[in-house]
Tab-separated table of C-alpha atoms and ligand atoms in Angstrom:
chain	number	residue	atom	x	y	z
A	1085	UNK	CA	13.608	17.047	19.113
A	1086	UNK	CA	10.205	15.632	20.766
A	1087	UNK	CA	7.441	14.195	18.902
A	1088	UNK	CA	4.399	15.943	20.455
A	1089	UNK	CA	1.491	14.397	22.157
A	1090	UNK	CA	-1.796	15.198	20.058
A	1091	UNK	CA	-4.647	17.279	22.138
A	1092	UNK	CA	-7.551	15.325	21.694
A	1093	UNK	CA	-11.424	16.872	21.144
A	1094	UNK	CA	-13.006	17.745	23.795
A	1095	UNK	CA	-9.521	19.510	25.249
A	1096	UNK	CA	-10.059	23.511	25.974
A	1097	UNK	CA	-7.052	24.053	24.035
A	1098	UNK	CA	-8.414	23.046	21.084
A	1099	UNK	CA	-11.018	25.850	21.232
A	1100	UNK	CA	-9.246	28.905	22.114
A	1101	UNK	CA	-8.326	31.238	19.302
A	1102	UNK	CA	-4.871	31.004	18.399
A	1103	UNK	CA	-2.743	34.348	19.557
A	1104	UNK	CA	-0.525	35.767	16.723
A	1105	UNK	CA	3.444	34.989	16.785
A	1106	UNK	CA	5.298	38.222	17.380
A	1107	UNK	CA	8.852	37.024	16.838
A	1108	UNK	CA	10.869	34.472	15.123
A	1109	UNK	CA	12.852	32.903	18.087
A	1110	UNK	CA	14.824	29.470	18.599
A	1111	UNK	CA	11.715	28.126	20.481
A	1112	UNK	CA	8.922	28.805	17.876
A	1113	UNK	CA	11.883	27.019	15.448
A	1114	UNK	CA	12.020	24.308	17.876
A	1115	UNK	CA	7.949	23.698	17.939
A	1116	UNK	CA	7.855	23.848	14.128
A	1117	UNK	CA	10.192	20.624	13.927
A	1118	UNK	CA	8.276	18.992	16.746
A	1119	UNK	CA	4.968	19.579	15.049
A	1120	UNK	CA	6.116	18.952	11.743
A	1121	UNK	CA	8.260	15.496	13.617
A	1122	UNK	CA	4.143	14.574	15.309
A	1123	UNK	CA	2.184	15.164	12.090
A	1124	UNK	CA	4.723	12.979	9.905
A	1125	UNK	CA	4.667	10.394	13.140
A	1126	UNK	CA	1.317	9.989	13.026
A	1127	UNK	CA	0.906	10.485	9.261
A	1128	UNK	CA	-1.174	13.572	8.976
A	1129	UNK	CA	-1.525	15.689	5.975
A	1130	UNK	CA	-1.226	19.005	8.063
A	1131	UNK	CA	-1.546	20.055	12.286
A	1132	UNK	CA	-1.800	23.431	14.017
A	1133	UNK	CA	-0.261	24.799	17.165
A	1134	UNK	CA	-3.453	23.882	19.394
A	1135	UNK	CA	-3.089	19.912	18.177
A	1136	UNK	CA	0.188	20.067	20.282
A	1137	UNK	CA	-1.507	22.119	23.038
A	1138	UNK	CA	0.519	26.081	21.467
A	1139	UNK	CA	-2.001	28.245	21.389
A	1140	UNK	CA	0.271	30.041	18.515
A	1141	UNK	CA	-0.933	30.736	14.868
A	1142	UNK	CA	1.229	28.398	13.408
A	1143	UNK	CA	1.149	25.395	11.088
A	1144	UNK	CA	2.354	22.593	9.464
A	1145	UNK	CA	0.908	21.026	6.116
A	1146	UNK	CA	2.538	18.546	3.562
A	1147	UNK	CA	3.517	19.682	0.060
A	1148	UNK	CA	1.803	16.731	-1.063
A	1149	UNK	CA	0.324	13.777	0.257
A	1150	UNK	CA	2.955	11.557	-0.701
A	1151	UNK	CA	6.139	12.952	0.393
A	1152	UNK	CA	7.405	14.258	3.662
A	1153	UNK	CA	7.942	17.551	2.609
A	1154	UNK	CA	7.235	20.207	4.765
A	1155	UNK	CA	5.379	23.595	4.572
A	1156	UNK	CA	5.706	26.114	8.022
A	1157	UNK	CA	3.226	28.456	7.824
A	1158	UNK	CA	3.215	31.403	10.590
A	1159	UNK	CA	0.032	34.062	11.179
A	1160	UNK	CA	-1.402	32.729	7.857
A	1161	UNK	CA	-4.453	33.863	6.392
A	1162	UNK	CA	-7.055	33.264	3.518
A	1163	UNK	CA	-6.646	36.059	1.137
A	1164	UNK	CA	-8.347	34.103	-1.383
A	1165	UNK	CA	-10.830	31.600	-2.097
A	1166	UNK	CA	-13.513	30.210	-4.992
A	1167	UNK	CA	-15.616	27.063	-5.562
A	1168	UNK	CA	-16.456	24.490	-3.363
A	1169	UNK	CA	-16.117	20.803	-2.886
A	1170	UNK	CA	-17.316	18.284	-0.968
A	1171	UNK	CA	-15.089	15.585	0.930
A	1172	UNK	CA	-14.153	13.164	3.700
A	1173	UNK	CA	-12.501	14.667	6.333
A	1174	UNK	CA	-9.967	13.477	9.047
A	1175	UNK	CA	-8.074	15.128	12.361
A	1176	UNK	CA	-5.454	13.733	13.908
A	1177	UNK	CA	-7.353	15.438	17.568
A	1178	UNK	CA	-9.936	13.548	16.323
A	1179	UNK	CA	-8.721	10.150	15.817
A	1180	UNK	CA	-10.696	7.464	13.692
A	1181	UNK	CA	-13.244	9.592	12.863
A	1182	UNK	CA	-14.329	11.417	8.787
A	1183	UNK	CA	-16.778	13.315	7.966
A	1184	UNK	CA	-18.179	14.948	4.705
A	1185	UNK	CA	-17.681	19.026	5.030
A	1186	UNK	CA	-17.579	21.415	2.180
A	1187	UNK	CA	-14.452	23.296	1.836
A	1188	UNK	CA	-13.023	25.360	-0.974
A	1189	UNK	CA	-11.792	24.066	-3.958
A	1190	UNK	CA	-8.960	26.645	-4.351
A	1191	UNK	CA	-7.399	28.912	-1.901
A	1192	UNK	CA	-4.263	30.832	-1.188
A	1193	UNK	CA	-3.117	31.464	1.961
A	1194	UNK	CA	-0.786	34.218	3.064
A	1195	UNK	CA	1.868	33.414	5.799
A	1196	UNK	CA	5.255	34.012	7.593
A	1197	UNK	CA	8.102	31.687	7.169
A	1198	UNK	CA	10.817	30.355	9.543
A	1199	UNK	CA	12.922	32.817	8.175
A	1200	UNK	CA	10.549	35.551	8.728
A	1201	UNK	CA	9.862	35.851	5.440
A	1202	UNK	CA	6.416	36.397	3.575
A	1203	UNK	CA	5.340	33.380	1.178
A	1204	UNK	CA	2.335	32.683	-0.911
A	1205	UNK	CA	0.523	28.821	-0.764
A	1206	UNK	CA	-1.900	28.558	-3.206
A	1207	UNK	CA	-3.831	24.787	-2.597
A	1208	UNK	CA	-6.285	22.949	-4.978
A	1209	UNK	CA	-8.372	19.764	-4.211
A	1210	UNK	CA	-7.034	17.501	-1.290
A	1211	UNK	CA	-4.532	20.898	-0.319
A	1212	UNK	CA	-6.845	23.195	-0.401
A	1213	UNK	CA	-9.050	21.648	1.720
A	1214	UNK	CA	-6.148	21.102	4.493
A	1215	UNK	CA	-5.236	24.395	4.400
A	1216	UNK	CA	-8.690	25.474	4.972
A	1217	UNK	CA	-9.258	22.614	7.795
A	1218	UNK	CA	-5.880	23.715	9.691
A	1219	UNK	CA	-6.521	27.307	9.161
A	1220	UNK	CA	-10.079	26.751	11.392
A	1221	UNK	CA	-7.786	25.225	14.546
A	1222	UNK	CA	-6.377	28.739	14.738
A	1223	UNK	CA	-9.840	29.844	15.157
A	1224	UNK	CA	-10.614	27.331	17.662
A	1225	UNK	CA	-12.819	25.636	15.208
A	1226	UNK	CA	-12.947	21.782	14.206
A	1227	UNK	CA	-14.106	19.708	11.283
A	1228	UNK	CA	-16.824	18.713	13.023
A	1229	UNK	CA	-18.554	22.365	13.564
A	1230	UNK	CA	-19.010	21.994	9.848
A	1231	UNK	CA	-19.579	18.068	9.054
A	1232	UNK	CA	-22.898	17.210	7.477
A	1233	UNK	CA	-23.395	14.915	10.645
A	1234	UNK	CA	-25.767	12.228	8.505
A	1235	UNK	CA	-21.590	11.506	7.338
A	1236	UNK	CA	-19.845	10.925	10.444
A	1237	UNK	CA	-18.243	7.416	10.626
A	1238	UNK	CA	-15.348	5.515	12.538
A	1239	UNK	CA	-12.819	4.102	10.272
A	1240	UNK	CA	-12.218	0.824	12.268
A	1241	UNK	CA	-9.442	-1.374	11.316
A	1242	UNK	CA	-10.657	-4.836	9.442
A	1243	UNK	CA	-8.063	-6.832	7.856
A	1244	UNK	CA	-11.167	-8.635	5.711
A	1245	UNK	CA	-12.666	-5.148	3.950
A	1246	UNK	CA	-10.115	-4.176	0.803
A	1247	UNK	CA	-9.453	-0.877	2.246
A	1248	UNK	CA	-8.195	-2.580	5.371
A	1249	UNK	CA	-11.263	-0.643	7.167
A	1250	UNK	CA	-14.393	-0.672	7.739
A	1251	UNK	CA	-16.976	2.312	8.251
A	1252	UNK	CA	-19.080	2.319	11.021
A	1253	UNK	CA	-21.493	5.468	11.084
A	1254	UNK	CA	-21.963	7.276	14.637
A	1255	UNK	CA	-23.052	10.601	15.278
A	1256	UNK	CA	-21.762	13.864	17.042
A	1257	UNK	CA	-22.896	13.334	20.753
A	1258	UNK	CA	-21.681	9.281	20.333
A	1259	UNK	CA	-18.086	10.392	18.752
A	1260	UNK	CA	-17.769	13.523	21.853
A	1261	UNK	CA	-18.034	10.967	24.218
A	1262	UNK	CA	-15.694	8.303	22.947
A	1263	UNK	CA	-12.723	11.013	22.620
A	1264	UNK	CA	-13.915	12.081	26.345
A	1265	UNK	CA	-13.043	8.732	27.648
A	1266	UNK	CA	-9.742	8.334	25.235
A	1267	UNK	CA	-8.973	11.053	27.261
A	1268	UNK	CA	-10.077	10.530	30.744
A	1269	UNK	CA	-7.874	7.183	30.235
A	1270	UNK	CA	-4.848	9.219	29.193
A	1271	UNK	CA	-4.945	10.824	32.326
A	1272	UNK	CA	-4.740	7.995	34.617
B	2771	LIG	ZN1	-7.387	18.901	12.415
């Protein structure tokens, strides 16, 4: 098992519209325990197929924030939603960077498991909003298509500020081009 490398914004991949799984197999196991092996690697709270360049509908959230338990979730799907909140946001494609973007405050999701079988994730608060941020990826959408863009910041490391960061606000065009060179330097 592989830790993935994260597609970073700005990638095609992370804008195509994620195709629907047809079959439970030993490879779709196999990218479920690399994705959910990446997400805990780089401590995210949940990543999608695209992050890892599968354009599959599938993906992997933590039970809670804490712990390094595990939720697959294959083909899922809002069936319900109410209220709204408003947050910071964070992608691991989109390292560094938050944003405030309103989200649900409940919402359950319908999905396949890795058996196959169907389960039911209902998410509050924090979950709620990553089910509803990793549930866009499979639409090729990203947190930033919805950020109120007078919020978008860098969280740069600073050993002096109490959070051991500090926030240094940027905006869209600024942040599109800084991921374009992380990129572009990848490559070489
Ligand atoms: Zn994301």
């Amino acid at each position: 098992m592989a830790v993935r490398r994260i597609v970073y914004c700005g990638d095609a991949r992370l804008r195509r519209k994620a195709q629907r799984v047809r079959e439970i197999s030993d490879d779709l196991h196999e990218l479920l325990d690399e994705m959910r092996e990446t997400m805990l690697e780089a401590d995210g709270l949940g990543l999608a197929g695209a992050q890892v360049g599968e354009c599959l509908a599938v993906v992997v959230v933590r039970a809670d924030s804490e712990g390094t338990e595990v939720i697959d979730l294959i083909n899922p799907r809002i069936v319900e939603q109410e209220g709204e909140q408003d947050g910071h946001e964070g992608c691991l494609s989109l390292p560094t960077l938050r944003g405030m973007v309103l989200r649900p405050s409940r919402v359950v999701v319908e999905a396949f498991d890795r058996e196959g079988e169907e389960i039911e994730v209902e998410g509050e608060g924090l979950m709620a909003r990553c089910l509803a941020h990793e549930l866009d990826h499979l639409q090729g959408r990203l947190f930033i298509d919805a950020v109120d863009p007078e919020s978008l910041a860098w969280l740069r490391p600073d050993r002096r500020e109490d959070s051991g960061y500090r926030v240094e606000p940027t905006t869209l065009a600024e942040a599109q081009e800084a991921f374009d060179r992380l990129r572009s330097g990848r490559e070489e």
